Phi, psi and omega in degrees: 000136179246145177230146180225135176219138178236129180288146172249017181237159175241012176281117186296326183289325177289318181297317181285334175295318177297318178302310182291330174296317178299320179296328185275353183291155177299152181282111176255004184088358183277139174257126188246134169250126183237127179245139184202155178229142178247152176264122172037075187226132167263124181251124180247157178288166186303325186257012186270154175270111185299330183284341176270335187263339194219143172277081187298323182299314180291317181300311183288327176296330180269009178078021181272178184240145166253127180230132175255126179267175180257024174239166179279198180093186188260182181281142177224161179247132177245140166213190184294344178268011182238127177254130180255148179229152176223131169257118176251110195232130172305144188306325183291340185249002183293125184214099188301316182295322178295318180295315176301323184295333176298312180295315182296318181295320180296316179292319180293339177293346175264011176085019181249139177270139181233161176209151175275146183213142172061213184284325193198025185247151168243131185247154169224124184054039174080002180237149187282131171239352182215123171253143186231154177215165193214151173204162181247129176257187182290315182245336182234154170252151185243134171231115178228161183191183183246155169231110183277117186242302179224041183291151179279103184293330178295318177293319178304313181291329183287322188265330182271146180239087183291149177286133178305322180295325180290320178294320179297320179301322182271358176071029180228170183240015176200158174297317188300325183287346183265349186237164181215141170279127180298330180294337176289336180266332175209106185295350177286345182276122172225166175304326181285327181278333181276337182302311178293332176293323177295317177297316178300314181296320178302313181290325179291314182295321184263353174067057178188175176260133183274138172278131181276128178261149182272120183297316183299321178296318180296313186287343178272355179296139181306322180294322178293321178294322176296318177295323177301315180295323179295309185293331181272355183283148176297326182296324178281316186291317186256331184054224178254025182285348180300330181254011183281131172231118183293128175270327178217146178212155180198162177243125178241174179299329182274352179143178178263159181212145171236139184227141169220138184232143166259130184234128177228126180052044177065018177240133177285116184260339181207141182235124170253127185222125176237133183201153173259016180299145178279337184275088182294325182296321180294321179293318177297321179294321179299316178300315182297314182293319185286325181292115183093359181278162176293140177276355183253332184243122184288135172295162180247144177201149175268350178291124184297329178291314179296320179300318178296318180296314181295322177296319178300321184282315193264351179261000000 
């Protein structure tokens, strides 16, 4: 069974609340494609420091939104020229390549060639138009991402603060040079024209007709309203990052990281960790292992992410 829902709102907190509500629903075997757009929003990963990733003063002065999602990965910018998609899939049917193929097939229907790159990007003519992130729920897994179509590149450059080490790794000197608006490659592509192509591709790839779900009914559900309050709260968006100062930082193949530690009597008592890594479980494990660990003797692990983190701290 296939389900399709399209948002009629541009409030990021409401849109992501509906997404998380869909993830929390009981498993009926249905695979859901959800399309949504946000107005002037910087979206950061679950473990990121907003003050390192975003020019918050400019964003808020311009009436924009800061939104923290519950998946890993890096910061992205959304506006009316950006269409977002979510695959909410029962665990037994989750297939990353199949999900990616829906996006690729829709874009390719406009005569453009696409390719997958790195950890979570889709490229066209060597430049990124889609960043993706992932998480696991109790009954469903989530794959969501962006499709950059007619985004305001000046605003993107104004609001995002890329790490110099990350730019150096990619051999470029700006965010803007790494991304592309699909409308620049084919002016027929708009958020409105690609949406039905995405639905067609979804039905073709999975071989069925999608049942249309009502967005207003979903967002009025008590669970969705509760999630809306959570996502829009300062405690979720900012956490305790207002007082965070990175003591050490580095860029690895799996992502960038910033670390700050409180140490008392040679014991690590508190860990502040900011990262765009997709592996949320590894980051949670690093916090658990480090809290209460000796500040003099490095813990041991075979996990490559943990090994890099421990080396950064103890060397």
